[in-house]
Short mmCIF file of C-alpha atoms in Angstrom, two decimals:
data_model
loop_
_atom_site.label_atom_id
_atom_site.label_comp_id
_atom_site.label_asym_id
_atom_site.label_seq_id
_atom_site.Cartn_x
_atom_site.Cartn_y
_atom_site.Cartn_z
CA MET A 1 151.25 111.31 281.53
CA ARG A 2 152.28 108.29 279.08
CA PHE A 3 148.98 107.30 279.35
CA LEU A 4 147.36 111.39 278.23
CA TRP A 5 148.87 110.61 275.63
CA ALA A 6 147.81 107.21 275.01
CA ALA A 7 144.29 108.48 275.84
CA VAL A 8 144.49 111.34 273.34
CA VAL A 9 145.15 108.77 270.55
CA LEU A 10 143.01 106.54 270.76
CA ILE A 11 140.16 109.04 271.00
CA LEU A 12 141.35 110.41 267.29
CA LEU A 13 141.67 107.03 266.23
CA PRO A 14 138.93 106.82 263.48
CA VAL A 15 136.49 104.15 264.54
CA ALA A 16 136.03 101.21 261.58
CA PRO A 17 131.81 100.84 260.80
CA ALA A 18 130.27 98.01 262.45
CA VAL A 19 129.91 95.29 259.72
CA SER A 20 125.73 94.28 259.23
CA GLN A 21 125.46 90.85 258.81
CA PRO A 22 124.32 89.46 255.38
CA ALA A 23 120.66 88.06 254.77
CA SER A 24 120.28 85.07 254.40
CA ILE A 25 119.01 84.48 251.14
CA GLY A 26 117.70 80.80 250.10
CA VAL A 27 114.57 79.70 247.39
CA VAL A 28 111.07 78.01 247.73
CA TRP A 29 111.32 74.60 246.69
CA THR A 30 108.50 72.35 246.17
CA PRO A 31 109.83 68.65 246.02
CA THR A 32 108.26 66.78 243.86
CA GLY A 33 109.35 63.39 241.58
CA PRO A 34 111.26 60.18 242.44
CA SER A 35 114.04 60.91 244.83
CA GLU A 36 116.54 61.20 242.33
CA THR A 37 115.78 64.15 240.85
CA GLN A 38 114.36 65.86 243.93
CA VAL A 39 118.71 65.21 245.35
CA GLN A 40 120.17 66.52 241.85
CA ALA A 41 117.96 69.73 242.40
CA LEU A 42 119.03 70.36 245.81
CA ARG A 43 123.03 69.49 244.36
CA THR A 44 122.40 72.23 241.99
CA MET A 45 121.27 74.58 244.56
CA ARG A 46 124.49 73.84 246.59
CA ASP A 47 126.76 74.40 243.71
CA ALA A 48 124.90 77.90 243.31
CA GLY A 49 126.10 78.53 246.57
CA LEU A 50 122.58 78.38 248.28
CA ARG A 51 122.73 77.00 252.11
CA HIS A 52 118.69 78.21 252.79
CA VAL A 53 116.15 76.22 251.66
CA ARG A 54 112.29 76.87 251.98
CA ALA A 55 110.13 72.85 251.22
CA ALA A 56 106.81 73.73 251.10
CA ALA A 57 106.53 69.78 251.54
CA TRP A 58 108.66 67.71 253.20
CA PRO A 59 111.75 65.83 250.49
CA ARG A 60 111.88 61.69 250.36
CA PRO A 61 114.02 60.47 252.77
CA GLU A 62 117.01 60.10 250.16
CA ALA A 63 116.02 63.99 249.14
CA LEU A 64 116.83 65.44 253.32
CA GLN A 65 120.16 63.46 253.87
CA ALA A 66 121.54 64.50 250.63
CA ALA A 67 120.03 68.03 252.16
CA HIS A 68 122.57 67.02 255.08
CA THR A 69 125.32 66.12 253.76
CA PHE A 70 125.19 69.36 250.90
CA GLY A 71 125.10 71.03 253.98
CA LEU A 72 122.20 72.97 253.43
CA GLN A 73 119.66 73.98 256.12
CA LEU A 74 116.17 73.24 254.79
CA TYR A 75 112.89 75.21 256.61
CA ILE A 76 109.69 72.87 256.11
CA ASP A 77 105.94 74.68 255.53
CA LEU A 78 103.40 73.16 257.86
CA ALA A 79 99.56 73.47 256.39
CA PRO A 80 96.48 71.53 256.89
CA PRO A 81 96.22 68.26 256.93
CA VAL A 82 100.00 68.38 258.76
CA ALA A 83 101.44 64.79 259.58
CA ASP A 84 100.52 62.47 262.92
CA PRO A 85 102.73 65.01 265.86
CA SER A 86 104.76 61.91 266.48
CA VAL A 87 105.98 61.41 262.93
CA LEU A 88 106.64 65.54 262.88
CA ARG A 89 109.10 65.03 265.50
CA GLU A 90 110.53 61.92 264.41
CA ARG A 91 111.18 63.94 260.54
CA LEU A 92 112.02 67.45 262.50
CA ALA A 93 114.73 65.34 264.31
CA HIS A 94 117.28 64.87 261.54
CA PRO A 95 119.93 67.72 261.30
CA ALA A 96 118.89 69.29 257.96
CA VAL A 97 115.69 70.66 259.06
CA ARG A 98 116.49 73.97 260.49
CA GLY A 99 112.78 75.70 260.46
CA VAL A 100 109.50 74.70 260.71
CA GLY A 101 106.81 76.98 259.79
CA TRP A 102 103.24 77.49 259.60
CA ALA A 103 102.02 78.04 255.53
CA GLY A 104 98.03 77.75 256.15
CA SER A 105 95.95 80.05 256.74
CA LEU A 106 95.54 83.10 259.22
CA THR A 107 92.14 82.73 260.37
CA THR A 108 90.80 81.78 263.44
CA ARG A 109 90.55 78.78 262.71
CA GLY A 110 93.77 78.74 261.44
CA CYS A 111 95.47 80.39 263.94
CA ALA A 112 94.18 77.95 266.54
CA ARG A 113 95.59 75.19 264.37
CA TRP A 114 98.90 77.01 264.66
CA ASN A 115 99.31 77.52 268.52
CA ALA A 116 98.39 73.81 269.32
CA LEU A 117 100.52 72.53 266.56
CA ARG A 118 103.35 74.51 268.00
CA SER A 119 103.32 73.29 271.46
CA THR A 120 104.99 70.49 269.98
CA LEU A 121 107.63 71.92 267.70
CA PRO A 122 110.66 71.29 269.37
CA PRO A 123 112.15 73.96 271.22
CA SER A 124 115.63 74.37 268.81
CA SER A 125 114.02 74.32 265.59
CA MET A 126 113.07 78.25 264.62
CA ARG A 127 109.85 78.43 264.38
CA TYR A 128 108.25 81.32 261.27
CA VAL A 129 104.92 82.13 259.92
CA VAL A 130 104.08 82.87 256.55
CA ALA A 131 102.11 85.91 256.28
CA PRO A 132 101.05 86.66 252.55
CA VAL A 133 98.93 89.58 254.12
CA ALA A 134 99.79 92.59 255.90
CA PRO A 135 98.87 92.54 259.63
CA ALA A 136 95.36 93.39 259.87
CA GLY A 137 94.52 90.64 257.71
CA VAL A 138 95.26 88.23 260.41
CA ALA A 139 93.58 87.13 262.71
CA CYS A 140 95.78 86.92 265.65
CA SER A 141 99.01 87.74 266.89
CA PHE A 142 102.63 85.79 267.81
CA ASP A 143 105.06 85.99 270.69
CA ALA A 144 108.55 87.16 269.89
CA SER A 145 110.05 83.55 269.60
CA THR A 146 108.11 83.18 266.22
CA THR A 147 109.90 84.62 262.84
CA VAL A 148 107.09 86.53 260.54
CA LEU A 149 108.54 85.83 256.67
CA ALA A 150 106.16 88.28 254.95
CA ASP A 151 104.85 87.43 250.94
CA VAL A 152 106.05 90.04 249.33
CA ARG A 153 105.86 88.51 245.04
CA MET A 154 104.78 91.12 243.13
CA LEU A 155 104.11 94.14 245.55
CA ASP A 156 105.02 97.78 244.15
CA ARG A 157 106.85 98.56 247.39
CA PRO A 158 107.48 95.32 249.22
CA PHE A 159 109.56 96.51 252.18
CA ALA A 160 107.00 98.86 253.10
CA ARG A 161 105.01 95.78 254.23
CA TRP A 162 108.08 94.30 255.46
CA TYR A 163 108.20 97.61 257.53
CA GLN A 164 104.73 97.05 258.32
CA TRP A 165 105.66 94.10 259.77
CA ARG A 166 108.29 95.27 261.28
CA ALA A 167 106.01 98.12 263.43
CA ALA A 168 103.36 94.94 264.26
CA HIS A 169 105.74 92.01 265.65
CA ALA A 170 107.72 91.95 268.31
CA GLY A 171 110.18 88.83 267.18
CA PRO A 172 112.11 88.68 263.67
CA VAL A 173 110.32 89.78 260.47
CA GLY A 174 111.98 87.83 257.04
CA LEU A 175 110.56 87.44 253.00
CA ALA A 176 108.67 83.82 252.72
CA ALA A 177 108.94 84.90 248.95
CA LEU A 178 110.63 87.49 246.51
CA GLY A 179 109.84 87.94 242.92
CA PRO A 180 107.52 88.75 240.20
CA ALA A 181 104.55 86.17 239.44
CA ARG A 182 105.03 84.75 235.92
CA MET A 183 108.33 83.74 233.52
CA LEU A 184 108.03 85.64 230.44
CA THR A 185 110.68 84.78 227.32
CA ASP A 186 109.96 86.51 224.39
CA GLY A 187 111.93 89.88 224.38
CA GLN A 188 115.79 89.53 224.56
CA GLY A 189 116.91 92.24 226.93
CA TRP A 190 116.08 94.09 230.65
CA GLN A 191 114.34 96.73 229.51
CA VAL A 192 111.45 94.68 227.83
CA PRO A 193 108.60 95.52 230.80
CA ARG A 194 108.76 91.96 231.97
CA SER A 195 110.53 90.00 230.13
CA MET A 196 113.36 86.73 231.66
CA LEU A 197 116.26 89.94 231.91
CA ALA A 198 114.16 92.91 233.04
CA GLN A 199 112.81 90.26 235.95
CA ALA A 200 116.80 89.46 236.65
CA ARG A 201 117.33 93.14 236.35
CA THR A 202 114.24 93.89 238.89
CA LEU A 203 115.79 91.01 241.56
CA GLU A 204 119.13 92.57 241.55
CA HIS A 205 117.50 95.31 242.81
CA LEU A 206 115.56 94.04 245.56
CA LEU A 207 118.58 91.78 246.69
CA GLU A 208 120.19 94.49 247.13
CA GLN A 209 117.41 96.81 249.17
CA VAL A 210 117.40 93.06 251.33
CA HIS A 211 121.21 93.35 252.55
CA THR A 212 120.83 96.59 253.02
CA ARG A 213 118.02 97.13 254.63
CA GLY A 214 118.77 94.27 257.51
CA VAL A 215 116.51 91.78 256.48
CA PRO A 216 117.34 88.78 258.46
CA ILE A 217 116.32 85.59 256.14
CA ALA A 218 114.76 86.73 252.43
CA PHE A 219 113.62 83.22 249.95
CA THR A 220 112.93 84.25 246.50
CA ALA A 221 110.35 81.88 244.43
CA ALA A 222 110.62 80.09 242.65
CA TRP A 223 113.85 77.12 242.20
CA SER A 224 111.96 75.89 238.85
CA THR A 225 108.56 74.96 237.13
CA THR A 226 107.89 71.78 239.61
CA SER A 227 108.26 74.39 242.57
CA VAL A 228 105.68 76.55 241.40
CA GLN A 229 102.37 76.71 242.75
CA GLY A 230 99.16 76.95 240.60
CA PRO A 231 99.22 79.67 238.50
CA LEU A 232 102.62 81.67 239.92
CA ARG A 233 104.78 81.04 237.23
CA PHE A 234 108.31 82.84 238.15
CA HIS A 235 111.15 80.24 238.06
CA ILE A 236 115.30 81.19 238.69
CA ALA A 237 116.23 77.32 237.59
CA GLU A 238 115.43 75.04 234.68
CA SER A 239 116.73 71.96 234.09
CA ASP A 240 119.28 71.50 236.80
CA SER A 241 120.96 75.18 235.61
CA LEU A 242 120.38 78.64 236.53
CA LEU A 243 118.35 81.31 234.78
CA PRO A 244 119.72 85.02 234.20
CA PRO A 245 117.50 85.77 237.67
CA GLY A 246 119.25 82.66 238.65
CA LYS A 247 122.62 83.52 238.88
CA VAL A 248 121.88 86.35 240.28
CA VAL A 249 120.45 84.53 244.19
CA ALA A 250 123.29 82.82 243.40
CA ALA A 251 125.69 86.14 243.15
CA SER A 252 123.80 87.35 246.14
CA THR A 253 124.54 84.71 249.14
CA THR A 254 127.40 86.58 250.84
CA GLY A 255 125.61 90.36 250.23
CA PRO A 256 124.57 92.68 247.30
CA PRO A 257 125.15 91.70 243.99
CA PRO A 258 126.80 92.95 241.76
CA PRO A 259 125.16 95.55 238.30
CA PHE A 260 125.36 92.25 235.92
CA ALA A 261 126.06 93.16 232.05
CA TRP A 262 122.60 92.15 230.28
CA PRO A 263 121.52 93.22 226.86
CA THR A 264 119.21 96.23 226.94
CA GLY A 265 117.15 95.38 224.06
CA SER A 266 114.48 96.72 222.99
CA VAL A 267 110.58 97.50 223.58
CA SER A 268 109.81 96.97 220.01
CA THR A 269 110.59 93.55 220.30
CA ILE A 270 107.41 92.17 221.67
CA ALA A 271 104.60 94.66 219.72
CA ARG A 272 102.43 92.08 218.12
CA ALA A 273 102.35 92.31 214.22
CA PHE A 274 98.93 91.58 214.64
CA PRO A 275 95.64 92.74 216.49
CA THR A 276 95.16 90.06 219.66
CA SER A 277 92.08 87.79 219.99
CA THR A 278 90.69 90.10 222.27
CA THR A 279 90.98 93.24 220.66
CA LEU A 280 89.02 91.30 217.70
CA ALA A 281 86.13 90.86 220.15
CA ILE A 282 86.05 94.09 221.29
CA TRP A 283 85.55 95.71 217.49
CA GLY A 284 83.24 92.83 217.36
CA LEU A 285 80.99 93.22 219.99
CA VAL A 286 80.85 97.69 219.16
CA LEU A 287 80.23 96.28 216.06
CA GLY A 288 77.32 93.48 216.21
CA LEU A 289 75.99 96.75 218.76
CA MET A 290 76.24 99.30 216.24
CA GLY A 291 74.54 96.03 213.71
CA VAL A 292 71.56 94.98 215.95
CA PHE A 293 69.77 98.67 216.64
CA VAL A 294 70.72 100.27 213.04
CA ARG A 295 69.38 96.95 211.04
CA LEU A 296 66.96 95.31 213.44
CA PRO A 297 64.25 97.40 214.93
CA THR A 298 62.58 95.02 216.60
CA ALA A 299 65.73 94.55 218.74
CA ARG A 300 66.11 97.37 218.79
CA ARG A 301 62.72 98.14 220.13
CA THR A 302 62.45 95.31 222.77
CA VAL A 303 65.76 96.33 224.82
CA LEU A 304 64.52 99.91 225.07
CA ARG A 305 60.97 98.83 226.58
CA TYR A 306 62.93 96.53 228.49
CA LEU A 307 65.30 98.93 230.29
CA PHE A 308 62.20 102.32 230.68
CA THR A 309 58.81 100.74 229.97
CA HIS A 310 58.74 97.51 230.95
CA GLY A 311 55.43 96.89 231.78
CA PHE A 312 55.00 97.55 228.01
CA TYR A 313 57.77 94.94 227.09
CA ARG A 314 56.25 91.99 229.46
CA ALA A 315 52.69 93.36 227.49
CA SER A 316 54.60 92.42 223.71
CA LEU A 317 56.24 89.78 225.05
CA ARG A 318 52.36 87.86 226.48
CA GLU A 319 50.98 88.52 223.18
CA GLY A 320 54.13 86.97 221.32
CA ARG A 321 55.18 90.07 219.20
CA ASP A 322 59.18 90.94 219.40
CA ALA A 323 59.94 87.25 220.38
CA THR A 324 60.99 86.72 216.87
CA GLY A 325 63.95 84.06 215.11
CA PRO A 326 66.39 87.09 214.31
CA THR A 327 65.69 89.40 217.52
CA LEU A 328 66.25 85.82 219.85
CA ALA A 329 69.90 84.90 217.35
CA ALA A 330 70.93 88.77 217.27
CA LEU A 331 70.66 89.46 221.54
CA GLY A 332 72.16 85.73 221.80
CA LEU A 333 75.03 86.55 220.00
CA LEU A 334 76.00 89.84 221.16
CA VAL A 335 75.43 88.23 224.87
CA GLY A 336 77.47 85.09 223.85
CA GLY A 337 80.21 87.87 222.47
CA ALA A 338 80.40 90.10 224.86
CA LEU A 339 80.59 86.99 228.09
CA TRP A 340 83.37 85.51 225.76
CA SER A 341 85.67 88.45 224.92
CA GLY A 342 84.70 90.24 228.49
CA GLY A 343 85.39 87.00 230.55
CA GLN A 344 88.97 86.70 228.34
CA VAL A 345 90.62 89.71 229.36
CA LEU A 346 89.38 89.52 233.01
CA VAL A 347 91.03 86.24 233.16
CA ASP A 348 94.21 87.65 231.05
CA ARG A 349 94.13 89.99 233.64
CA ALA A 350 94.11 87.93 236.47
CA THR A 351 97.07 85.66 235.79
CA TRP A 352 98.65 89.51 236.84
CA LEU A 353 96.81 90.14 239.56
CA ARG A 354 98.54 89.85 243.17
CA PRO A 355 94.60 89.34 245.54
CA ILE A 356 93.58 86.63 242.55
CA LEU A 357 97.04 84.98 242.21
CA LEU A 358 97.70 84.57 246.02
CA GLY A 359 93.57 83.45 246.82
CA LEU A 360 93.69 80.98 243.78
CA GLU A 361 97.20 79.34 246.00
CA ALA A 362 95.24 78.84 248.95
CA LEU A 363 92.52 76.25 246.88
CA PRO A 364 93.32 72.71 247.02
CA PRO A 365 96.11 72.01 244.71
CA SER A 366 93.44 69.45 242.71
CA LEU A 367 92.02 72.40 241.79
CA GLN A 368 94.26 74.96 241.13
CA SER A 369 95.80 72.23 238.46
CA TRP A 370 92.29 73.03 236.63
CA VAL A 371 92.93 76.58 237.29
CA ASP A 372 95.87 77.06 235.70
CA VAL A 373 94.61 75.20 232.54
CA GLY A 374 92.50 78.36 232.56
CA MET A 375 94.78 81.10 233.25
CA THR A 376 97.19 80.10 230.76
CA HIS A 377 94.00 79.66 227.58
CA PRO A 378 92.03 82.59 229.25
CA GLY A 379 90.20 82.58 225.76
CA PHE A 380 89.38 78.32 226.41
CA ALA A 381 88.01 79.33 229.77
CA ALA A 382 85.94 81.84 228.99
CA ALA A 383 84.91 79.95 225.78
CA VAL A 384 83.84 76.37 228.20
CA VAL A 385 81.89 78.93 230.57
CA THR A 386 80.19 81.26 227.63
CA LEU A 387 78.97 77.32 226.17
CA ALA A 388 78.34 76.07 229.61
CA LEU A 389 76.50 79.41 230.19
CA GLY A 390 74.10 79.05 226.90
CA GLY A 391 74.23 75.25 227.08
CA ALA A 392 72.47 75.95 230.31
CA LEU A 393 69.65 78.53 228.69
CA LEU A 394 68.54 76.68 226.25
CA PHE A 395 68.19 73.15 228.56
CA TRP A 396 66.31 75.90 230.93
CA THR A 397 64.04 77.45 227.82
CA THR A 398 63.40 73.61 227.31
CA ALA A 399 62.42 72.12 230.87
CA VAL A 400 60.18 75.54 231.50
CA ALA A 401 58.01 75.74 228.48
CA LEU A 402 57.08 71.87 228.31
CA GLY A 403 56.29 72.46 232.44
CA LEU A 404 54.04 75.09 231.82
CA GLN A 405 52.42 73.27 228.51
CA ALA A 406 52.24 70.78 231.04
CA VAL A 407 49.53 72.20 233.28
CA GLY A 408 47.66 74.03 230.45
CA THR A 409 49.61 77.26 230.57
CA PRO A 410 49.78 78.85 226.45
CA VAL A 411 53.36 79.15 226.17
CA SER A 412 55.76 79.08 223.17
CA TRP A 413 59.72 78.37 223.48
CA SER A 414 60.47 81.57 222.06
CA GLN A 415 58.88 82.97 224.49
CA VAL A 416 60.54 81.70 226.98
CA LEU A 417 64.00 81.89 225.96
CA MET A 418 63.59 85.99 225.60
CA MET A 419 62.72 86.22 229.29
CA GLY A 420 66.43 84.48 230.18
CA LEU A 421 68.32 86.01 227.58
CA LEU A 422 67.28 90.18 228.82
CA PRO A 423 68.48 89.64 231.96
CA TRP A 424 71.25 89.69 231.06
CA TRP A 425 71.03 93.46 228.54
CA GLY A 426 74.21 94.37 230.98
CA ALA A 427 77.14 92.02 229.53
CA PRO A 428 78.10 94.04 226.94
CA LEU A 429 78.34 97.51 229.12
CA TRP A 430 80.84 94.24 231.77
CA ALA A 431 83.12 93.39 228.93
CA PHE A 432 82.94 96.83 227.68
CA GLY A 433 84.54 97.94 231.40
CA ALA A 434 87.01 94.85 231.30
CA ALA A 435 88.52 96.30 228.13
CA ALA A 436 89.03 99.58 229.62
CA PRO A 437 92.55 100.94 230.94
CA ALA A 438 92.95 100.41 234.44
CA VAL A 439 95.68 101.24 237.20
CA GLY A 440 96.08 99.01 240.22
CA THR A 441 93.42 96.04 240.72
CA ALA A 442 90.34 97.93 242.00
CA LEU A 443 88.42 97.56 238.56
CA PRO A 444 89.41 94.14 237.72
CA LEU A 445 88.02 93.11 241.56
CA VAL A 446 85.02 94.65 241.25
CA LEU A 447 84.23 93.10 237.71
CA PHE A 448 84.57 89.89 239.06
CA ALA A 449 81.66 89.96 241.70
CA ILE A 450 79.49 92.27 238.78
CA ALA A 451 79.59 88.91 237.02
CA PHE A 452 78.57 86.74 240.07
CA ALA A 453 75.97 89.87 241.16
CA ALA A 454 74.56 89.20 238.46
CA ALA A 455 74.44 85.54 237.38
CA ALA A 456 72.50 86.20 241.00
CA TRP A 457 70.25 88.95 239.62
CA SER A 458 69.56 87.11 236.58
CA ALA A 459 67.59 84.19 238.53
CA LEU A 460 65.58 86.22 240.22
CA ARG A 461 64.69 89.17 237.51
CA THR A 462 63.89 86.25 234.84
CA ALA A 463 61.77 84.49 237.67
CA TYR A 464 59.80 87.50 238.33
CA ASP A 465 59.54 88.39 234.94
CA LEU A 466 58.00 84.84 234.01
CA HIS A 467 56.26 85.35 237.24
CA ARG A 468 54.21 89.04 236.52
CA THR A 469 54.19 87.04 232.22
CA ILE A 470 53.06 84.32 232.23
CA HIS A 471 50.93 83.42 236.03
CA PRO A 472 52.59 80.47 236.21
CA PRO A 473 52.23 78.23 239.41
CA LEU A 474 54.26 79.60 242.63
CA SER A 475 56.56 76.08 242.54
CA ILE A 476 57.20 76.11 238.70
CA THR A 477 58.70 80.35 239.04
CA LEU A 478 60.59 78.79 242.13
CA GLY A 479 62.24 75.91 240.35
CA ALA A 480 62.59 78.19 237.30
CA ALA A 481 64.57 80.95 239.77
CA LEU A 482 65.95 77.83 240.79
CA CYS A 483 67.61 76.01 238.04
CA ALA A 484 68.14 79.58 235.74
CA PRO A 485 71.60 79.85 234.10
CA GLY A 486 72.93 82.48 237.31
CA SER A 487 71.79 79.99 239.82
CA ILE A 488 73.30 77.31 238.12
CA LEU A 489 77.00 79.43 237.93
CA LEU A 490 76.39 79.78 241.43
CA PHE A 491 75.52 76.86 243.15
CA ALA A 492 78.53 75.46 240.55
CA VAL A 493 80.83 77.59 242.68
CA VAL A 494 79.42 77.17 245.83
CA GLY A 495 79.58 73.01 245.26
CA ILE A 496 82.84 73.21 244.09
CA ALA A 497 84.62 75.58 247.07
CA TYR A 498 82.96 73.23 249.52
CA SER A 499 83.91 69.63 248.10
CA THR A 500 87.26 70.39 247.20
CA GLY A 501 87.36 72.38 251.45
CA VAL A 502 88.00 75.85 249.96
CA ASP A 503 88.79 78.01 253.31
CA GLY A 504 86.46 80.46 251.64
CA ARG A 505 87.92 82.66 254.58
CA TRP A 506 91.01 83.29 254.02
CA VAL A 507 90.58 83.59 250.20
CA LEU A 508 88.51 86.25 250.86
CA GLN A 509 91.25 87.58 253.14
CA LEU A 510 93.91 87.57 250.46
CA LEU A 511 91.43 89.01 248.11
CA VAL A 512 90.89 92.03 250.73
CA HIS A 513 94.57 92.26 252.26
CA ALA A 514 96.66 90.56 250.31
#
């Protein structure tokens, strides 16, 4: 009877709920500078309570030993070019190295490199793959012993991407990089959009969900400004001290972070007192269009003929009636202003677009530094491109005019300039489209594609008009098409990408599947 009552008591006793293991919270760190700088950064991480560090490169030997002394576990990203296998195995034998993973492209070639590299890794190391794209954007599958770390920066629903990978992968799935993209310091309150405290509040909610949803390991990107690659500028530490987002990460190492009492602030604190240069440029473009079409009837007739009665346009151009100095100057300023204003709007928007930023992050470091300067100063970048195209147009006009005159074809410099300028008539419409309020990333990406397509079309259209209007030799027509400003722009982009080793297929996968 005693045993019966004991069984009843055991059944009626409340069963204590199982306590889930807290997630391992870490940070992304790019080791740069001398050994003392790296050791100091690792010491600050240790003092903040962090234990897991995903290093985007190999630290110096002194820093590697310091990580072991501080009790830190390093996860080393590998990307081409990879060290010699014997050197790699020697490094991986260090007790501070907890895991090693692939942070290169996930195209067919990238997956083949990872599979070849994985066979040389020691079985005791954690093997992981950094996946900035959805499962549909990966050209290979991974075995259950490989951990997939999803890069979810800037995603509106980061855990939806995590669930996608959990459904597609049989092994563990963590988060390779968590957080926004840019660090803004204007605005002293968490209600100020995109301010530092607003990003800290968002990070609180994200890290709370990391613990409650059962994510095994998650890294916050990035540790400091030296750990930031390319234009992704969010960081949690500055000068070896934690910023507000860093305090949130430090409080999340043992469980969900407590709510921080950040000041609320006011949205009005970031209201600009004066119009931005973009606003002035767009309004200047509108007034310029009105002035050209109202005050210059010759320019109005030329544009309308070009668009709707192209045969009459070629006849008028052949006779030299519309290629006047005021018309060319007005249309040139209009096209140049449109390219500059629309370009700086798109570059400024690109700094907040995840597909574009991840695509730029996949560029070689030597190219990233130049791109970072342009994205930090969008007006300057747009001005450089506009002036380069303008200079190329003037040089092209002079070369073609001299070439035609050398073969005995009577043509003036202004006639050739008109043929090279008017194919860019869509620049004002492109600029208005860039300035239009748009939600999401579809419109800016489409406008970037339209810019390159328009450059190719302008070169072909210019060569066609030159051939039908002046009837030059075929060699000059082909040379004019290949040396047109639009062609030079495309050749420059392709040449830079090829010379720096850009993986175009992987950049395209990032733009589509990121």
